[in-house]
PDB file of C-alpha atoms in Angstrom:
ATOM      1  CA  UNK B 537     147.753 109.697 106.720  1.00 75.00           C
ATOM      2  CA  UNK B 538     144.882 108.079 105.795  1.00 86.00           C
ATOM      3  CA  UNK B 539     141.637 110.013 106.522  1.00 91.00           C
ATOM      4  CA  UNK B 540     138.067 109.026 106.356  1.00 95.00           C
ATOM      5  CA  UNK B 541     135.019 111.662 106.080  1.00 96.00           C
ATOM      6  CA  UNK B 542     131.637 111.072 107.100  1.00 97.00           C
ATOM      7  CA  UNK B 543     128.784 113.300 106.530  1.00 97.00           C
ATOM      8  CA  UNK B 544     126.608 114.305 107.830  1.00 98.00           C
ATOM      9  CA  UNK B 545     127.529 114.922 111.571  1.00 97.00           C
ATOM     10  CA  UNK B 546     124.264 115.592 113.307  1.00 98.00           C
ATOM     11  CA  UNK B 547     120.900 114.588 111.244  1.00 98.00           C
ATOM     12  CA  UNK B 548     117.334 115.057 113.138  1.00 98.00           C
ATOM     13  CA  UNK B 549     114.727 113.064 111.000  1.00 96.00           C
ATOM     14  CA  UNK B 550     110.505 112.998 111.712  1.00 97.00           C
ATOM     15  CA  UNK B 551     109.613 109.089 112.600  1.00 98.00           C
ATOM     16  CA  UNK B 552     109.052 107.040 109.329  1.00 97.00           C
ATOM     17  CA  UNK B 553     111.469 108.978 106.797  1.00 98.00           C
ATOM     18  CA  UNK B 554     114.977 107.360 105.343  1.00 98.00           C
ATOM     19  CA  UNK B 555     118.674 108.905 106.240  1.00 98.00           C
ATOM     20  CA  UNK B 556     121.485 108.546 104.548  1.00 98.00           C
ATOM     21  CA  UNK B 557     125.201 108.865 105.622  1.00 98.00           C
ATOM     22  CA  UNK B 558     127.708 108.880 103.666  1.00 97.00           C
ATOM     23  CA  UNK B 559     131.474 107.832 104.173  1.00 96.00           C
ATOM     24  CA  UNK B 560     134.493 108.952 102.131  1.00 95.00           C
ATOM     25  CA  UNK B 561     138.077 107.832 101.870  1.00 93.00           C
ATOM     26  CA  UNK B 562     139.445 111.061 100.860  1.00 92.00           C
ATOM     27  CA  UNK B 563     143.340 109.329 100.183  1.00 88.00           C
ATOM     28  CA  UNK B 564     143.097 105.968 100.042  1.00 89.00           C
ATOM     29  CA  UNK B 565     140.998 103.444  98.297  1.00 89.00           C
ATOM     30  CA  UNK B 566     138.835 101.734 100.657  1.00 89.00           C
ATOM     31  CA  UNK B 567     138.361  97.861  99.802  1.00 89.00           C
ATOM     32  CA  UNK B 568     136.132  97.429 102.566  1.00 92.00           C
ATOM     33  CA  UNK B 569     133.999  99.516 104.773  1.00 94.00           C
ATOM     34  CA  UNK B 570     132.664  98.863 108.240  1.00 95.00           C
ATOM     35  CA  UNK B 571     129.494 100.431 109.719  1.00 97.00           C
ATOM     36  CA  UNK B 572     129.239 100.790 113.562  1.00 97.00           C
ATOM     37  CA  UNK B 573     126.578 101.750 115.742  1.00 98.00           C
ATOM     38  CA  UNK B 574     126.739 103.268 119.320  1.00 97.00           C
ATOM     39  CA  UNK B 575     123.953 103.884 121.864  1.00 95.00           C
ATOM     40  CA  UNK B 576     125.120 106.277 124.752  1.00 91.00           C
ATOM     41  CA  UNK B 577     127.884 105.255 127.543  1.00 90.00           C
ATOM     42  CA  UNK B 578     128.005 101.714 125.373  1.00 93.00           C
ATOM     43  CA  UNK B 579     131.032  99.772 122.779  1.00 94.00           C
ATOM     44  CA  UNK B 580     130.951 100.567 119.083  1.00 96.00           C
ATOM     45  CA  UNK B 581     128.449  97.107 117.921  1.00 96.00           C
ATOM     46  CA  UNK B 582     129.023  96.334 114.066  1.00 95.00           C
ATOM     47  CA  UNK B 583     126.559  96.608 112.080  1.00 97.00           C
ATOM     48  CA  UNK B 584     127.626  95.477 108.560  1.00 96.00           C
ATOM     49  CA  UNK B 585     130.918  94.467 106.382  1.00 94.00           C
ATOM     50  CA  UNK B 586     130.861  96.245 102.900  1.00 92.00           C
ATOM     51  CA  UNK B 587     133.312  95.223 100.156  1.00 89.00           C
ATOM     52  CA  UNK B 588     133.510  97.503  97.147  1.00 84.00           C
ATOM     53  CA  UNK B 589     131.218  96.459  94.412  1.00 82.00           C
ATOM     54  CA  UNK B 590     129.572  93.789  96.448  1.00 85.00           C
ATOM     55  CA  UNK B 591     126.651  93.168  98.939  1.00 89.00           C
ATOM     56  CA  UNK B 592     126.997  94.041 102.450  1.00 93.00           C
ATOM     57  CA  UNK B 593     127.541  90.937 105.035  1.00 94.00           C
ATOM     58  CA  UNK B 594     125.206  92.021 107.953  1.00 96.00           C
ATOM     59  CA  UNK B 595     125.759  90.865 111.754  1.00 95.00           C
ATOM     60  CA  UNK B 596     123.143  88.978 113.385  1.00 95.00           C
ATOM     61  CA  UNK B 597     120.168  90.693 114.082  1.00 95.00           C
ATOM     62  CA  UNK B 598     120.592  93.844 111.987  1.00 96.00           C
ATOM     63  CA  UNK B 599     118.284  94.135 109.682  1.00 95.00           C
ATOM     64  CA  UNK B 600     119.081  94.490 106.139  1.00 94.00           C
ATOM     65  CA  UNK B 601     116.015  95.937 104.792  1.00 95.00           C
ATOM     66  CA  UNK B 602     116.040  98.903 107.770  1.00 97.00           C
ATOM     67  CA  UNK B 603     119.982  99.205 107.035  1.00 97.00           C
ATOM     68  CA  UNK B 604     120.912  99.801 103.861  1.00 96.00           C
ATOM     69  CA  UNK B 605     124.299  99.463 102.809  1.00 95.00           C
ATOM     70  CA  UNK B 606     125.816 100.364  99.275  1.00 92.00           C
ATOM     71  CA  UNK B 607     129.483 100.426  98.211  1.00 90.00           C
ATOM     72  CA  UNK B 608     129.763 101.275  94.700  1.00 82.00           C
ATOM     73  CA  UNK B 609     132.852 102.885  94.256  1.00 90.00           C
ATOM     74  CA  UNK B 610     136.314 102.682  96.212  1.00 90.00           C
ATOM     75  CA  UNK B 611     135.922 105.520  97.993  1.00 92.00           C
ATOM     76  CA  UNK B 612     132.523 106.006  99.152  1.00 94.00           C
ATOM     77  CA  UNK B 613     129.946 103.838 101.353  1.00 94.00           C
ATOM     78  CA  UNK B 614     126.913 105.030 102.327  1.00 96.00           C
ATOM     79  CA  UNK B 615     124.036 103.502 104.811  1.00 97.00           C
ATOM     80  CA  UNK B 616     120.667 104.452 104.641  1.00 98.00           C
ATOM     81  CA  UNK B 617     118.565 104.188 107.239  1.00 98.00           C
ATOM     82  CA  UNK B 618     114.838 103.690 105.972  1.00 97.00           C
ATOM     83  CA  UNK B 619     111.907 104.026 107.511  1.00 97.00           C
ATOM     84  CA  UNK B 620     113.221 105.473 111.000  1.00 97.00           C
ATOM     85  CA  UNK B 621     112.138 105.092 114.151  1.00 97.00           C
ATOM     86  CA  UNK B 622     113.090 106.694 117.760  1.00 97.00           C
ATOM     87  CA  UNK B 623     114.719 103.693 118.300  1.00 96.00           C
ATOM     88  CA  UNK B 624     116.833 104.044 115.617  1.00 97.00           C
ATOM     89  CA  UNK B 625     118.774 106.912 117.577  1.00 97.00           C
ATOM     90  CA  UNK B 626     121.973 106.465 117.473  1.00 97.00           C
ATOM     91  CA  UNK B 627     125.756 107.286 116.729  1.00 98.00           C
ATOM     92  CA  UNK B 628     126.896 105.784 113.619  1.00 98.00           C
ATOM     93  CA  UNK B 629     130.615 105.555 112.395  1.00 98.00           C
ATOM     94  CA  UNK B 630     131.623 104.171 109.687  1.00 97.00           C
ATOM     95  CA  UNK B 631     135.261 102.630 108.911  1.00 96.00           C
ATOM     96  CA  UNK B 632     137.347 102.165 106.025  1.00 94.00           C
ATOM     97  CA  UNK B 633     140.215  99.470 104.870  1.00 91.00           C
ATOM     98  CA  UNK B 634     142.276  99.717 101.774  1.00 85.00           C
ATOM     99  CA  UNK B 635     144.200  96.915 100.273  1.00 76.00           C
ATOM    100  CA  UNK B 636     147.737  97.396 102.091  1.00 66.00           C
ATOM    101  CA  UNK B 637     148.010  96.348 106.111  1.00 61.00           C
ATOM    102  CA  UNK B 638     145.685  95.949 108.532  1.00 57.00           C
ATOM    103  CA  UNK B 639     145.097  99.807 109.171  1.00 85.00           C
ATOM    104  CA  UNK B 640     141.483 100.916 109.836  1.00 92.00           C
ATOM    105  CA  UNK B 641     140.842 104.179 109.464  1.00 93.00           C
ATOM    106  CA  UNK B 642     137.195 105.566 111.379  1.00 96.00           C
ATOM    107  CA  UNK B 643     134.898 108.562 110.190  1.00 96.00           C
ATOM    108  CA  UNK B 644     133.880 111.166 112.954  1.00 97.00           C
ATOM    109  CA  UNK B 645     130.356 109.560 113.426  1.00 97.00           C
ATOM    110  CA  UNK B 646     127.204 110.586 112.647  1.00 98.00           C
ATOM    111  CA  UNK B 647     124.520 111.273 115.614  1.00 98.00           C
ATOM    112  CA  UNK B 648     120.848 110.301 114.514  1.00 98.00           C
ATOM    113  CA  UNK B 649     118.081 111.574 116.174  1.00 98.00           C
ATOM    114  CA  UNK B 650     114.589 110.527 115.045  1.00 98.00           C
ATOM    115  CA  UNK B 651     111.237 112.127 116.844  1.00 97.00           C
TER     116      UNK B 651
ATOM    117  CA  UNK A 886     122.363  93.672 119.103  1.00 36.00           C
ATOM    118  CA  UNK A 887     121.801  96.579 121.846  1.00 35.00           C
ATOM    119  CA  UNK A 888     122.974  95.985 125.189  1.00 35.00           C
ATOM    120  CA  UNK A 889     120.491  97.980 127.695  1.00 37.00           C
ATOM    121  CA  UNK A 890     122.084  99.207 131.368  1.00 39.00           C
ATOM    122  CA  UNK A 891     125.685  98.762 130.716  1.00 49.00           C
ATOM    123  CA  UNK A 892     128.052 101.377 132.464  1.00 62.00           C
ATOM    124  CA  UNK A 893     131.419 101.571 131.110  1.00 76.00           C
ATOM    125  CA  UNK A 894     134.205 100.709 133.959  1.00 90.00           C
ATOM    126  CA  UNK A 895     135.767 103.983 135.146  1.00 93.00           C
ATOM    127  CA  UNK A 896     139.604 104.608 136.123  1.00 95.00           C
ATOM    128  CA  UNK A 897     140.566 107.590 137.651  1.00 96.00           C
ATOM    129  CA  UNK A 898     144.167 108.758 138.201  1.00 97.00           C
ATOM    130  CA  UNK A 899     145.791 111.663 139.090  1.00 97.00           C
ATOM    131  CA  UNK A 900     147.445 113.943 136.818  1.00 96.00           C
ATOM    132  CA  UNK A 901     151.558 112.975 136.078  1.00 97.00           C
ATOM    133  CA  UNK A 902     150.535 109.195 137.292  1.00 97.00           C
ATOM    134  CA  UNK A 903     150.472 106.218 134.968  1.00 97.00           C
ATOM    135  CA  UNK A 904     147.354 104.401 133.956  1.00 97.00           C
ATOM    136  CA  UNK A 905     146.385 101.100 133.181  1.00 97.00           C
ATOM    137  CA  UNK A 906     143.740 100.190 130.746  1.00 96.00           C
ATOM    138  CA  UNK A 907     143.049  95.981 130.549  1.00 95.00           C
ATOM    139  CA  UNK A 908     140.543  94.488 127.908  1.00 94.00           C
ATOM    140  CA  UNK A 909     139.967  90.622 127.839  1.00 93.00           C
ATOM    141  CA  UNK A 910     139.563  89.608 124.028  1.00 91.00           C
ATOM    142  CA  UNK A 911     137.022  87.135 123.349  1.00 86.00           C
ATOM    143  CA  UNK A 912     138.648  84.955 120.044  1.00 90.00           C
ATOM    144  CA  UNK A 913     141.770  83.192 121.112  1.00 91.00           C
ATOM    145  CA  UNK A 914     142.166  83.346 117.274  1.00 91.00           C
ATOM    146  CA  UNK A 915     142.746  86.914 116.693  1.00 92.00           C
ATOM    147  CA  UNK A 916     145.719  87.835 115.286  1.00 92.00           C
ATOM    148  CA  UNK A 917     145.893  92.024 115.781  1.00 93.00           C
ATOM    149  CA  UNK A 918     144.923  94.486 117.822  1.00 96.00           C
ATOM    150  CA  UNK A 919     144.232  97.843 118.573  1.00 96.00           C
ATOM    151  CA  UNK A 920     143.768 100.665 121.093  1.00 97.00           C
ATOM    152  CA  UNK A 921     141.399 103.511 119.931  1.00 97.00           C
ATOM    153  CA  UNK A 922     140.824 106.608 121.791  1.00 97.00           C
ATOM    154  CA  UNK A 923     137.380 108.136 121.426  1.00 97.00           C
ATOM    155  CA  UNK A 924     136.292 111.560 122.870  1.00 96.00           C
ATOM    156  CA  UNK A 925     133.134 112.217 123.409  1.00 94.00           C
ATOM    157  CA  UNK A 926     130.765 112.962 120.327  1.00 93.00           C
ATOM    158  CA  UNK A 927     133.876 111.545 118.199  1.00 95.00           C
ATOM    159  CA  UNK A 928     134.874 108.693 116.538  1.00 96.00           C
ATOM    160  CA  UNK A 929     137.716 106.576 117.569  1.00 96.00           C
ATOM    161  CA  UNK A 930     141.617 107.838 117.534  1.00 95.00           C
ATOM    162  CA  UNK A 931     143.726 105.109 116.791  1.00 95.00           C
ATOM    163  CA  UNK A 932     146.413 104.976 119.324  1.00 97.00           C
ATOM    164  CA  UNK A 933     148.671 101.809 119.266  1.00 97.00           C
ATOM    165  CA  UNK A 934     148.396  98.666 117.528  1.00 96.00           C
ATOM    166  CA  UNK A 935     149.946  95.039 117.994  1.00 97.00           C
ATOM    167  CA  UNK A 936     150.127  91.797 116.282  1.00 95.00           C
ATOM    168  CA  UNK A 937     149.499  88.562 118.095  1.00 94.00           C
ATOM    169  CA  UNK A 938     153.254  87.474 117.282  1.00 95.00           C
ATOM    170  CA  UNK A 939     154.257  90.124 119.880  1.00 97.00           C
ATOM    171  CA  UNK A 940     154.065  90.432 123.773  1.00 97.00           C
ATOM    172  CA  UNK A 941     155.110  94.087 124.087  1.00 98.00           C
ATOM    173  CA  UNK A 942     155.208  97.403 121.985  1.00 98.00           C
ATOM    174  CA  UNK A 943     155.968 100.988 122.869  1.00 97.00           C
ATOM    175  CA  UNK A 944     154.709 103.911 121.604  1.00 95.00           C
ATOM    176  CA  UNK A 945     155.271 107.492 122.633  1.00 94.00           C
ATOM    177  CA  UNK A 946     153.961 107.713 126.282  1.00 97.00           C
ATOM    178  CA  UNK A 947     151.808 104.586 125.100  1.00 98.00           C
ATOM    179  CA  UNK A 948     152.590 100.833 125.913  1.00 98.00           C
ATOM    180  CA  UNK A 949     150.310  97.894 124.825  1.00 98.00           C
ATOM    181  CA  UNK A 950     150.765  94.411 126.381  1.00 98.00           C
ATOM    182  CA  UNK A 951     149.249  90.874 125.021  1.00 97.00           C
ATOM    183  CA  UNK A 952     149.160  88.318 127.135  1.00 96.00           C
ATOM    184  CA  UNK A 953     147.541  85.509 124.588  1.00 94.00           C
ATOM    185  CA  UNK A 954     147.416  82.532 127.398  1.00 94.00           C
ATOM    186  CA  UNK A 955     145.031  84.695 129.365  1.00 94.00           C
ATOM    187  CA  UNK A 956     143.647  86.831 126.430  1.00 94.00           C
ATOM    188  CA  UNK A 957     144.793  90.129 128.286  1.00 95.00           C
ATOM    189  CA  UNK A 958     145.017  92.972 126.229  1.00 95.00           C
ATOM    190  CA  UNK A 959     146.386  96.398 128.485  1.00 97.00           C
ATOM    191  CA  UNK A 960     147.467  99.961 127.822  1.00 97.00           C
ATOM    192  CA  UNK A 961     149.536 101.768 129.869  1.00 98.00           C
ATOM    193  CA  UNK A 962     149.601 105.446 129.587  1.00 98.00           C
ATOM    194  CA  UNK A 963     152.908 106.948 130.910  1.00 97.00           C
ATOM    195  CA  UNK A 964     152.769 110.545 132.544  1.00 97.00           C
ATOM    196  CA  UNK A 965     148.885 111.244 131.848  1.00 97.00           C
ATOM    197  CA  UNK A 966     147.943 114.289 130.721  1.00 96.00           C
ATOM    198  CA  UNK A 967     144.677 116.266 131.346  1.00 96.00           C
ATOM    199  CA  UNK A 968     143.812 115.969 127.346  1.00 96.00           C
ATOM    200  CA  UNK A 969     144.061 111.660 128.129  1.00 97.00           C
ATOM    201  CA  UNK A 970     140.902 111.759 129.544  1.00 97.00           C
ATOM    202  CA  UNK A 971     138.863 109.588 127.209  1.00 97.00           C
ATOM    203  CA  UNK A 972     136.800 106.898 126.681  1.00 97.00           C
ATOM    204  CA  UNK A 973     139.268 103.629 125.835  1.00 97.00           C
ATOM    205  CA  UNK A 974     138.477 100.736 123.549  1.00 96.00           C
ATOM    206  CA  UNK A 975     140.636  98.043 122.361  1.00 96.00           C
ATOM    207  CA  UNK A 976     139.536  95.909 119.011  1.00 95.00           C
ATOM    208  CA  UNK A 977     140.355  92.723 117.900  1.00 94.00           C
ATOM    209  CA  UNK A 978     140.543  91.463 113.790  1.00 91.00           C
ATOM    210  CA  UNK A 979     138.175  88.701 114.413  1.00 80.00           C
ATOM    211  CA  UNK A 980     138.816  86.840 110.971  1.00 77.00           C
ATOM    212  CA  UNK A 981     139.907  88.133 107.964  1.00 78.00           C
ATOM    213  CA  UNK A 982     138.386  91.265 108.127  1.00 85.00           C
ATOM    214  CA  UNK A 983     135.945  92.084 111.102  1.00 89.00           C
ATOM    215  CA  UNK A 984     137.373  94.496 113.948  1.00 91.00           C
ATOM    216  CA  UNK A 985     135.585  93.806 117.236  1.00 92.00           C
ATOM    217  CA  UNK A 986     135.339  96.156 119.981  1.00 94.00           C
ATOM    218  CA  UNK A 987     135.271  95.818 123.542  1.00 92.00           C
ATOM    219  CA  UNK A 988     133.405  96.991 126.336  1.00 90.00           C
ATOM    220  CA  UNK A 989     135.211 100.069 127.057  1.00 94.00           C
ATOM    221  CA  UNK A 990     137.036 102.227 129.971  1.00 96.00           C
ATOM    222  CA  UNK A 991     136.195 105.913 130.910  1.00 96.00           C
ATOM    223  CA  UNK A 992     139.338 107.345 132.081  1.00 97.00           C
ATOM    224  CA  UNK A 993     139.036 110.686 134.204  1.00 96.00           C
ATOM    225  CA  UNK A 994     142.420 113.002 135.347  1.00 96.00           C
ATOM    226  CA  UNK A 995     142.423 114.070 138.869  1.00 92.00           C
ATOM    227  CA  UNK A 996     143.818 117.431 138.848  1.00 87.00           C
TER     228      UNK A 996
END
């Protein structure tokens, strides 16, 4: 089946560096690619639409400058998140969706603490 | 945005019972939708899917029914299991593309 990886799992950055996480479609090419972001005991809130070779669509009130988003190939997304802050903890997950179906296929999340 | 002080809704149910798992879906013009399964520190487990040209489907010990005049969304587990215990989601393709989650449903097994 078709499996997503996202690394890394656990990141602990110092207030006012960058992050990245990256996502993978290890079998699949992923036309589009879906970042989430989830504070504790709350739903998965989209962050951001990526289609392969174009710019991100971001939801209202995410910030695209603090969030960015690059999908240059068809099998790997990545968001960086610059200039971090503690309220930028989070889990993040990312999600991919190749060309066939409707399937969506979810990374294993990335936790992001920033002190 | 961030939602600050929401609990997710909690069902609890004794082990070998059924459970039920509703979700009200917000766009009456989604057309597919899914039940994910996340455990905690995890991302979400796909578990059944349905398109909005269907009232009913079955999985294995899974059932997922769409009521589209009410926009009810419910999954019933059959026979649940100590390793059910989860946090439940279902998701709606909002447009073309965009997969929308909602709020949520702890489910705990009673031993």
């Amino acid at each position: 089946g078709a499996v997503v990886s996202q690394h890394p799992s656990r990141v602990i950055c110092k207030s006012g560096t960058s992050v990245k996480i990256e996502c993978r479609s290890l079998d699949f090419q992923a036309t589009t690619m879906f970042w989430y972001r989830q504070f504790p005991k709350q739903s998965l809130m989209l962050m951001a639409t990526s289609n392969e070779g174009s710019k991100a669509t971001y939801e209202q009130g995410v910030e695209k400058d603090k969030f960015l988003i690059n999908h240059a190939s068809l099998t790997l997304s990545t968001l960086t998140v610059t200039s971090a802050h503690p309220e930028d903890s989070s889990f993040y997950i990312c999600s991919a969706r190749g060309q066939a179906g409707y399937g969506y296929t979810f990374g294993s999340g990335t936790r992001l603490t920033v002190v | 945005g961030e939602s600050v002080g929401l609990h997710l809704p909690t069902l609890s149910v004794q082990e070998g019972d059924n459970s039920i798992i509703n979700c009200a879906y917000s766009n009456s013009a989604s057309d597919y939708f899914i039940w994910y399964k996340q455990e905690s520190g995890k991302g979400p487990q796909f578990i059944i899917d349905i398109r909005s040209n269907m009232d009913k489907r079955q999985g294995k010990r899974v059932t997922v029914l769409l009521n589209k005049t009410v926009k009810h969304l419910s999954l019933q587990i059959a026979a649940t299991q100590p390793g059910d215990s989860a946090v439940y989601f279902c998701a709606e393709k909002s447009g073309a593309q965009k997969l929308v989650f909602g709020q949520g449903t702890r489910l705990t097994i009673n031993p």
